[in-house]
Short mmCIF file of C-alpha atoms in Angstrom, two decimals:
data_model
loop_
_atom_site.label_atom_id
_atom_site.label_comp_id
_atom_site.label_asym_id
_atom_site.label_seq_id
_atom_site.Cartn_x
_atom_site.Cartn_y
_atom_site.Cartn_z
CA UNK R 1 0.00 0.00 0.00
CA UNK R 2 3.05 2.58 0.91
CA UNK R 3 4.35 1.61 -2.43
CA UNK R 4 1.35 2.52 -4.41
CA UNK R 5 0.97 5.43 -2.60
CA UNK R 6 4.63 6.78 -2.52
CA UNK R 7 4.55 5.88 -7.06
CA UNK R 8 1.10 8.11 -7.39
CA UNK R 9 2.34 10.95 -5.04
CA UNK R 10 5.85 10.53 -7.23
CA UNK R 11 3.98 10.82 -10.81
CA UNK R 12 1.73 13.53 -9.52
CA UNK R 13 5.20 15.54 -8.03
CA UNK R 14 6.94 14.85 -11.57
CA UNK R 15 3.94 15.64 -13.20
CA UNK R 16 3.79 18.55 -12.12
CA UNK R 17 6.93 19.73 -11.89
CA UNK R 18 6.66 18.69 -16.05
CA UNK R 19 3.77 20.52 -16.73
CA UNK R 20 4.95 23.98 -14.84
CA UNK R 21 7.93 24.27 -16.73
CA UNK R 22 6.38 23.57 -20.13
CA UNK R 23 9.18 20.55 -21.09
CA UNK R 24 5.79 18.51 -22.68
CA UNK R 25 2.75 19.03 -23.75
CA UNK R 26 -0.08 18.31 -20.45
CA UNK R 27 -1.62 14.70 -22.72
CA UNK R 28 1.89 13.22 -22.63
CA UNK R 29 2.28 10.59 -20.21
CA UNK R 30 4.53 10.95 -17.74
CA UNK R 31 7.06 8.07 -16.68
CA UNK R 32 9.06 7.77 -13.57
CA UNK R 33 11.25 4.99 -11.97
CA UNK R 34 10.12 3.88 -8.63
CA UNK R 35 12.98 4.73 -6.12
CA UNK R 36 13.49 3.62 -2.66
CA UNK R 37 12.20 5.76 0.00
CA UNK R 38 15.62 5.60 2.50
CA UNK R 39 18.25 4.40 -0.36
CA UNK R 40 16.78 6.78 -3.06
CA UNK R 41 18.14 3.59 -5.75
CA UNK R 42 15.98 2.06 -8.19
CA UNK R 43 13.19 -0.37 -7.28
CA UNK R 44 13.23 -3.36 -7.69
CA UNK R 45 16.84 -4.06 -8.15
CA UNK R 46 19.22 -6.55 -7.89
CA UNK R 47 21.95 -7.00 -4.69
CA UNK R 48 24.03 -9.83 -2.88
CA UNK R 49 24.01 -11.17 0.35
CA UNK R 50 27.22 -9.74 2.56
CA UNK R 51 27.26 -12.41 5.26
CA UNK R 52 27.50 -16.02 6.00
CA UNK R 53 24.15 -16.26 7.66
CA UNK R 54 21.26 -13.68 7.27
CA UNK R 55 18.05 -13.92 8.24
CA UNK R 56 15.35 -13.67 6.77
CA UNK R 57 12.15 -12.18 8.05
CA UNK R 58 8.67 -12.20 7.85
CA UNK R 59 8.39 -8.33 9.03
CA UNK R 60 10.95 -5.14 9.17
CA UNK R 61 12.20 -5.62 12.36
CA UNK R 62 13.89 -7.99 14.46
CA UNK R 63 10.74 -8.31 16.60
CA UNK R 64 9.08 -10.60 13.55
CA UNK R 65 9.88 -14.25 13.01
CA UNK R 66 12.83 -15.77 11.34
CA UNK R 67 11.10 -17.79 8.44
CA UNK R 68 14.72 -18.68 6.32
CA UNK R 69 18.11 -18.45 6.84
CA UNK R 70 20.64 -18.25 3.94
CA UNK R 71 23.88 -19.28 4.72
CA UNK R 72 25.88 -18.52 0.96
CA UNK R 73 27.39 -15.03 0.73
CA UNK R 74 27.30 -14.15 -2.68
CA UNK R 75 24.06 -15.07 -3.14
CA UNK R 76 21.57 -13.05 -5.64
CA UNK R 77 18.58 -11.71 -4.57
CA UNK R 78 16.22 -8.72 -5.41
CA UNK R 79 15.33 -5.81 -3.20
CA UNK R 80 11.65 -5.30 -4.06
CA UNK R 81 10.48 -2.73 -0.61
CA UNK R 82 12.09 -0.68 1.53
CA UNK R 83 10.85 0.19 5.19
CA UNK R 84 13.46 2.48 6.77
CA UNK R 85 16.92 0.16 7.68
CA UNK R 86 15.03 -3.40 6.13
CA UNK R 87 14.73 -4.19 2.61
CA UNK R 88 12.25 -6.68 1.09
CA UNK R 89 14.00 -9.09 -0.65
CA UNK R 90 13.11 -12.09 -3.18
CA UNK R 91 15.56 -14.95 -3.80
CA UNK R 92 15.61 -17.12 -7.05
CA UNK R 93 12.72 -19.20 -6.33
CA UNK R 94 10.39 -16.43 -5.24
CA UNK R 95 10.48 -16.92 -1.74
CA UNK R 96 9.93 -12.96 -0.32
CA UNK R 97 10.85 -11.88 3.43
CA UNK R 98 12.79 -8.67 5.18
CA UNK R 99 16.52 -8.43 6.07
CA UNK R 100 18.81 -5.95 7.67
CA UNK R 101 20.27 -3.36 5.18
CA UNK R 102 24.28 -4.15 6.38
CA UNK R 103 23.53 -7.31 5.36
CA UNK R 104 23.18 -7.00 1.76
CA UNK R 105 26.12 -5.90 -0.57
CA UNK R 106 25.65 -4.00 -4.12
CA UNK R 107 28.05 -6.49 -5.34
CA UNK R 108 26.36 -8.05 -8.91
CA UNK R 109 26.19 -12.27 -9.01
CA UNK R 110 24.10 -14.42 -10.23
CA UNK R 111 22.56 -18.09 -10.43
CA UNK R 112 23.48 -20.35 -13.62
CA UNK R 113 19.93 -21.14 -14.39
CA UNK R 114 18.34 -21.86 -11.04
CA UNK R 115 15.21 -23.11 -13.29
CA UNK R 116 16.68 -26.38 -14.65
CA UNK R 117 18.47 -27.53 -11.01
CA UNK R 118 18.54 -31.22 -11.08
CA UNK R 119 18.54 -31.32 -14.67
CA UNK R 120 21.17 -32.90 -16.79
CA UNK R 121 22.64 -29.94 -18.62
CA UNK R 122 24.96 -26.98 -18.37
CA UNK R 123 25.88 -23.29 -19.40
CA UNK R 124 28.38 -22.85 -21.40
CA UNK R 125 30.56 -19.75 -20.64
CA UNK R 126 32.13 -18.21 -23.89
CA UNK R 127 35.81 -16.65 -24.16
CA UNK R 128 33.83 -14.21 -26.10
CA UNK R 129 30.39 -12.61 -25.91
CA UNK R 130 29.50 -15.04 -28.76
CA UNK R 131 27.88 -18.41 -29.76
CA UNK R 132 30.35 -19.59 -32.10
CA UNK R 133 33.13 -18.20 -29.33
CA UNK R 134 35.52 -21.22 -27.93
CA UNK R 135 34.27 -22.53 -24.33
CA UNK R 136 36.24 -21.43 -21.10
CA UNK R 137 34.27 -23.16 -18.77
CA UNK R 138 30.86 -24.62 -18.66
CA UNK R 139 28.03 -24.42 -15.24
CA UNK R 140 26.14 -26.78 -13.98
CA UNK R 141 22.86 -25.11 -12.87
CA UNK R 142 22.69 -23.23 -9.24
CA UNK R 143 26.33 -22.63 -9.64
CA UNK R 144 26.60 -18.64 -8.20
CA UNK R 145 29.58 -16.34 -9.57
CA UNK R 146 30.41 -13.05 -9.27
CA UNK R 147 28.96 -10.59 -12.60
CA UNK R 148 31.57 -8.01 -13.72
CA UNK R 149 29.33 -6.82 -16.68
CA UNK R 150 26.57 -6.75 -18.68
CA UNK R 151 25.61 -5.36 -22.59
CA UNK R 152 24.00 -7.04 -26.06
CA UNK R 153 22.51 -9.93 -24.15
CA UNK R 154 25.64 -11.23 -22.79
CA UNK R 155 27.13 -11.07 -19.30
CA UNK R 156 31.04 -11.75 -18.47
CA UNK R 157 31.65 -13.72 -14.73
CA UNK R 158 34.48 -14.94 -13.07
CA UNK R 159 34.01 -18.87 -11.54
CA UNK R 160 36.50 -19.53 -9.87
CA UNK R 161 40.01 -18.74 -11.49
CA UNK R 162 38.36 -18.70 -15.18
CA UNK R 163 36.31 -15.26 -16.67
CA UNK R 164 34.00 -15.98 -19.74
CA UNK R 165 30.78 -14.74 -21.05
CA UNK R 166 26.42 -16.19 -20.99
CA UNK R 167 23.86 -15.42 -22.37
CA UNK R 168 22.11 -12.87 -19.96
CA UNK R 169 18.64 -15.28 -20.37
CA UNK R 170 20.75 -17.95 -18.91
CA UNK R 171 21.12 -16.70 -15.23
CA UNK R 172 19.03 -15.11 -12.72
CA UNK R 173 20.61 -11.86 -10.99
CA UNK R 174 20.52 -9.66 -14.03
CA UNK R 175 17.10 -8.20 -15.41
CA UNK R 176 16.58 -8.77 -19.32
CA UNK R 177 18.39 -6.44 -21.62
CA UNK R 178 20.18 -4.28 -18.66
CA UNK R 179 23.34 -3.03 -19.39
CA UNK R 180 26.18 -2.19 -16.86
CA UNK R 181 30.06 -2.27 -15.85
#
């Protein structure tokens, strides 16, 4: 509810703003990005976990429940709410709770293909951001590593002492068609 009512007071604010200095016409819709409240970033958007164990809660505040703990630093996961020092978080699967802020890190990683787990088949990672590009390495599914960029539909990561490129539809940590460095 805070969210819908923080992105209509937003669009009404920009709206406004738009309209008073004359930049469009007033039947021109206006667009804005939904930022958070305390971090003033883009939301949703895409973080790591800092720490070895972080819990994750069914309220802001360490008054609610514990109803996960994570225990893999590194691990991807989407901020998706703010409420002052907690973020609302969803992890590959779905699953949606609150964690501390200090726990999170705006380090980029993702998850080889966390949709075909227990399936027989891998990812290849190219020396190139190519299809035809030699192999460096190839991921079984679930397998997290560290994303250094993004651009064209391709993403470079390190695993482990080898750097190579994926397809950016074969991981989850990355939103479709986002570019970055």
């Amino acid at each position: 509810m805070f969210a819908a009512l923080f992105r209509r007071s937003l669009l009404a604010l920009v709206g406004a703003a738009v309209l008073a200095t004359g930049a469009i016409a007033p039947t021109a819709p206006v667009l804005a990005v939904e930022v958070g409240p305390v971090s003033k970033l883009p939301l949703p958007r895409y973080v790591s976990l800092k720490a070895a164990r972080v819990n994750l809660r069914i309220g802001p505040g360490r008054d609610y429940p514990v109803s996960w703990l994570y225990l893999k630093p590194g691990l991807p996961v989407e901020v998706v709410q703010e409420y002052e020092l907690w973020r609302r978080i969803r992890d590959s699967e779905g699953t949606e709770g609150w964690v501390y802020h200090s726990l999170l890190s705006g380090e980029r990683t993702s998850i080889a293909a966390p949709w075909l787990k227990g399936k027989a088949t891998m990812i290849d990672v190219h020396a190139n951001p190519a299809t035809d590009a030699p192999l460096t390495a190839r991921l079984e599914p679930g397998v997290v590593a560290p994303v250094t960029e993004c651009g064209s539909g391709w993403c470079q990561l390190a695993v482990m002492d080898r750097q190579g490129y994926v397809r950016q539809q074969e991981i989850w940590g990355v939103y479709p068609d986002e570019n970055f460095q």
